[in-house]
Each structure stands twice: as C-alpha cells, then as structure tokens.
XYZ file of C-alpha atoms in Angstrom:
221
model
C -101.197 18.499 -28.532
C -98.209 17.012 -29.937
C -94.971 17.082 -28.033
C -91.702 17.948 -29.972
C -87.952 16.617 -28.715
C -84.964 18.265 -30.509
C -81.885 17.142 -29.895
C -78.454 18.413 -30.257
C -75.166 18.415 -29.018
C -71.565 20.696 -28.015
C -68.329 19.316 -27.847
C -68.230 16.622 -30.357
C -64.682 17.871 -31.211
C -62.432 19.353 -28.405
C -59.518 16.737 -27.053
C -60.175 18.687 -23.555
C -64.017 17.804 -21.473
C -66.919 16.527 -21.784
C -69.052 15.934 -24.574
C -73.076 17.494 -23.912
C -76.419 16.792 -25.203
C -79.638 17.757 -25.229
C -83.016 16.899 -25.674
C -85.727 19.913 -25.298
C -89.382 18.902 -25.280
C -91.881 21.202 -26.236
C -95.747 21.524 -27.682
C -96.151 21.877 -31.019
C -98.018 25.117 -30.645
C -95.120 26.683 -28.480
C -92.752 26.433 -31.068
C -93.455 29.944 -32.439
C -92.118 31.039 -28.261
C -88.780 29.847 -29.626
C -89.125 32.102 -32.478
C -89.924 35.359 -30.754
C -86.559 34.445 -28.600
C -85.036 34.840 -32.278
C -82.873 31.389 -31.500
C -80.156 29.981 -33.728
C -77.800 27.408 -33.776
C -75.172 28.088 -30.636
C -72.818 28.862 -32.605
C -74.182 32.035 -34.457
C -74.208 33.859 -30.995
C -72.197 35.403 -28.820
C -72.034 33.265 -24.974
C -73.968 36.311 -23.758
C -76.738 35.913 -25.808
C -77.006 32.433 -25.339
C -76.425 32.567 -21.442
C -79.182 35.153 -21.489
C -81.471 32.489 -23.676
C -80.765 29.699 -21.065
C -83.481 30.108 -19.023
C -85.820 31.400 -21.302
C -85.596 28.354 -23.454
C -85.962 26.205 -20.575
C -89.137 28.213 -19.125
C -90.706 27.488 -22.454
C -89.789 24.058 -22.655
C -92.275 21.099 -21.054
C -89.127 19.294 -20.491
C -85.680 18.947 -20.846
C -82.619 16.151 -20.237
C -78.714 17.437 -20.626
C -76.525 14.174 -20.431
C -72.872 15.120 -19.755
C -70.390 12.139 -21.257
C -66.907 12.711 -19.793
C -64.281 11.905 -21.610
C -63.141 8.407 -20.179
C -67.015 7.246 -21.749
C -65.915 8.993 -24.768
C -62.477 7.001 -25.102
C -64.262 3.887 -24.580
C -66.428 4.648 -27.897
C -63.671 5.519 -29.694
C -61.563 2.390 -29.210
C -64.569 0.378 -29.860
C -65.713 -0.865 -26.707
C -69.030 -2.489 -26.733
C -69.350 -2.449 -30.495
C -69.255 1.718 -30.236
C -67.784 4.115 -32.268
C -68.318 8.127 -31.470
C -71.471 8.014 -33.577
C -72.885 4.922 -32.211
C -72.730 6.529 -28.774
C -74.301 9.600 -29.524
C -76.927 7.334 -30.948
C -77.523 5.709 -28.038
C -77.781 8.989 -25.831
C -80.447 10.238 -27.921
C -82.520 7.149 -27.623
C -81.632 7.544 -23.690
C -83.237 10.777 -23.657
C -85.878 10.279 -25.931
C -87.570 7.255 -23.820
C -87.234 9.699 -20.793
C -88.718 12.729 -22.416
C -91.353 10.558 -24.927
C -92.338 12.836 -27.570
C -94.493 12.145 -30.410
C -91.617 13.281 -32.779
C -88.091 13.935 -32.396
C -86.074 16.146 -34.354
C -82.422 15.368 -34.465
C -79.077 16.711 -35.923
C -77.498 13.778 -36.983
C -73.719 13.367 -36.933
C -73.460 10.537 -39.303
C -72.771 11.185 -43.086
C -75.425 7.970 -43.671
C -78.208 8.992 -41.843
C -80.598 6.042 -43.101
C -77.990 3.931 -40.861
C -78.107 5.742 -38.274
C -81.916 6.440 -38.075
C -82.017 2.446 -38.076
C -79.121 2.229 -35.029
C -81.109 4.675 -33.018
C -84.621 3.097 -33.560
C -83.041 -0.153 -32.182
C -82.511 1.544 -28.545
C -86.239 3.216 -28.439
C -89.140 2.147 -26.551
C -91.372 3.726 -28.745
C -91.480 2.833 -32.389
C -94.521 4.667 -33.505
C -91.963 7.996 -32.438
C -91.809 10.403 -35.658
C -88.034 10.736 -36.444
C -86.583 13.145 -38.320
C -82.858 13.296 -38.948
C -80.858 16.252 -40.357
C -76.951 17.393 -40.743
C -77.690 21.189 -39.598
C -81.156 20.558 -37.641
C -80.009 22.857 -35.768
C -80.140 25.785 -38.138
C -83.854 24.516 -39.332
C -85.571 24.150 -36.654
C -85.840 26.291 -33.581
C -86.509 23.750 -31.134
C -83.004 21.835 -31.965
C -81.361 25.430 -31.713
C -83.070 25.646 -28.148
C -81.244 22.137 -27.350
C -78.014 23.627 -28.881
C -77.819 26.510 -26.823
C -78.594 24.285 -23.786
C -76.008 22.036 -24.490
C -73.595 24.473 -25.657
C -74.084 26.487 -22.340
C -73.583 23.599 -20.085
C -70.623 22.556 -21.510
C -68.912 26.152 -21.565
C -70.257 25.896 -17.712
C -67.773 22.328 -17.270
C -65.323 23.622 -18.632
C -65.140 26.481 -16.309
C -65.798 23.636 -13.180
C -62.631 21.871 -14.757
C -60.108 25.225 -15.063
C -61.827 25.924 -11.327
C -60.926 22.471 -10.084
C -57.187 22.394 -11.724
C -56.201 26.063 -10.745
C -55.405 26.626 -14.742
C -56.662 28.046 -17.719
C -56.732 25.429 -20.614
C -58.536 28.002 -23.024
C -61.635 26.488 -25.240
C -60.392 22.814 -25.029
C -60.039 22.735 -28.940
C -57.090 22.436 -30.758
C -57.343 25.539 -32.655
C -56.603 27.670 -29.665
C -52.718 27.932 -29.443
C -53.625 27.705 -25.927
C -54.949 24.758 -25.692
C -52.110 23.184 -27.558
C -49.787 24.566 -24.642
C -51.486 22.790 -22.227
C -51.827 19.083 -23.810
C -47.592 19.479 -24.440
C -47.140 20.240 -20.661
C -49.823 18.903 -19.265
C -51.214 15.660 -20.769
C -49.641 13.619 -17.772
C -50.281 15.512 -14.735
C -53.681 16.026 -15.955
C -54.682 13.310 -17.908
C -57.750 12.593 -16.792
C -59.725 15.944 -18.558
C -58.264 14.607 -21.850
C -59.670 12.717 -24.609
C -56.789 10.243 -24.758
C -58.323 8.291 -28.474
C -57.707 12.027 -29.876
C -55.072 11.868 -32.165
C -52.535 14.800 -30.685
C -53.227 12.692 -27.177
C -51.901 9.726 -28.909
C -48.937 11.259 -30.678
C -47.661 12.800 -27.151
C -48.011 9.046 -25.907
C -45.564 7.656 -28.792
C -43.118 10.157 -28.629
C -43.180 9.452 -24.837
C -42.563 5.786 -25.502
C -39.970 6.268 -28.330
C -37.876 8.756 -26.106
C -37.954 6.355 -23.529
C -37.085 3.328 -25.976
C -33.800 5.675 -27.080
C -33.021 6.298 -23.831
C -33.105 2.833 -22.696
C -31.076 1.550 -25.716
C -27.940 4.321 -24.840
C-alpha cells in the first residue's frame, strides 16, 4: 500500500523559541482515520482539541519525525550561513525527514511564494527521486494528513515553550510579537536572556542598535 508523508510546520514566525516540524507517515487507506478525528489545520482549534488529537494522530500514524530547530540554527539561516535563507532551511528539514520516513509521496505546505524553486531545492537533498511531491501554500487545510503533522508540530512547540518559561522562572506569553506581552519581555529581557531569542528578527536587531547608539552618545559626552 502506498505510504503518505505530510509535512508541516509551527513557529515559522515568533522572535521567542524554536521553530518545529513534522513529517507524519501514513497508508494511503488510513487516511479516511484522520478524517473521522475531524482534523484541521492547528490553527482552527482550540490547544485542547489538538492536545486531545496528539496521540490519536500519532496511534494512526506508521511513523512520525518532529525536528525541533532552536533558534541559534535559525539565526544562522537567516544571516545566510551556508548559502541558507529561512526557506532554504526548512527545505532541507523536510528532505531530512523525508529520507528517514521514505514515503512513496510526500505532501508538503510550502513556505516559498515560488514553489517550482523550491520543489527543485528540496529534490536536491533527497535520496529518493522517484518520491511523488506535492507542494502547496495551505496543504495543511487540504489534506488531512498535513493537518495531522500540523497539530503535531504545533503541540510540541506550545510544549517548548512551556520547558523554556519552566527553565527561566518567567512567563514570556506566546513568543510572538502580537502579544503585548511578549513585547515586554524582549525590552527587558533581550540581554539577560538572549539565548531563547531569534536575534536576525528585526525588533531583536533594533534593541541591539539603540543599545550601540546609546552607548556611542554616552561615550562621546
């Protein structure tokens, strides 16, 4: 029967943690499992629903990988290291987990806005060429076995986030820059704590200039 990887990820955005994927392997015919479990994209339910799905999803699974990419990894994308770029890496993970998992086809939500360019990045890291790709923006609201990898890697990554506010004795709130929260924290905090940040975020950098000019004035007086 023909094995299925879909592949998604949680916490492309936040300046605060780690970056997750996922890549859920299942048979064809178990697809319809997924279904009955009625799941969606992460996002369009509530962390109780998807905490309750975690498990599930996984029992009907014939396989799973979660890669967690801390933030330092994700900096070194960002500022170009190794030829990367934020896309290039996530690239790069999925072929990672697809030549662990080896499906016949893989079903992908794809970051990039030129997905013919990154279908052709990707394919250069896989061991299997014959592999069935297909590559979507929103895969993850079209097919049930990307949603599966969505709520894995969504509820893994709510789960380090927790380790991190455990670890640091503080609550950071979501890690995005939305949450006023959050915002707090990087203005007090992005020193003491800097190693939970995502210092190529812009907001990171902007705390680091006005660092450096203040101390410039200062030094000038």
């Amino acid at each position: 029967m023909t094995l299925i990887c879909g592949i998604d990820e949680a916490g492309r955005g936040p300046i605060i943690g780690p970056l997750v994927m996922c890549g859920l392997l299942i048979r064809e015919g178990d697809e319809k499992e997924l279904v009955n479990l009625k799941v969606k994209d992460s996002k369009l339910l509530t962390k109780s629903t998807r905490e309750f799905l975690f498990d599930k999803i996984k029992a009907v699974s014939t396989k799973y990988k979660i890669v967690i990419i801390q933030p330092k990894e994700i900096d070194h994308a960002v500022n170009n290291h190794d030829g990367l770029n934020l896309n290039r890496l996530e690239a790069r993970k999925s072929a990672e987990i697809l030549n662990e998992l080896k499906p016949d086809k893989a079903i992908i939500d794809a970051p990039s806005n030129n997905i013919e360019s990154y279908k052709r990045y990707l394919s250069k890291y896989l061991e299997n060429n014959e592999m069935g790709l297909v590559l979507e923006h929103k895969a993850d609201y079209n097919y049930p076995v990307v949603s599966g990898a969505s709520i894995l890697a969504k509820v893994t990554r709510d789960n380090e986030i927790e380790k991190i506010k455990r670890d640091i004795g503080m609550d950071f709130g979501s890690g995005y820059m939305s949450d006023p929260k959050t915002v707090d924290f990087l203005t007090k905090k992005f020193e003491s704590h800097s190693e939970i940040f995502r210092k190529s975020w812009f907001p990171y950098q902007e705390l680091i200039n006005k660092k450096f000019q203040k101390s410039l004035s200062d030094f000038s007086i």
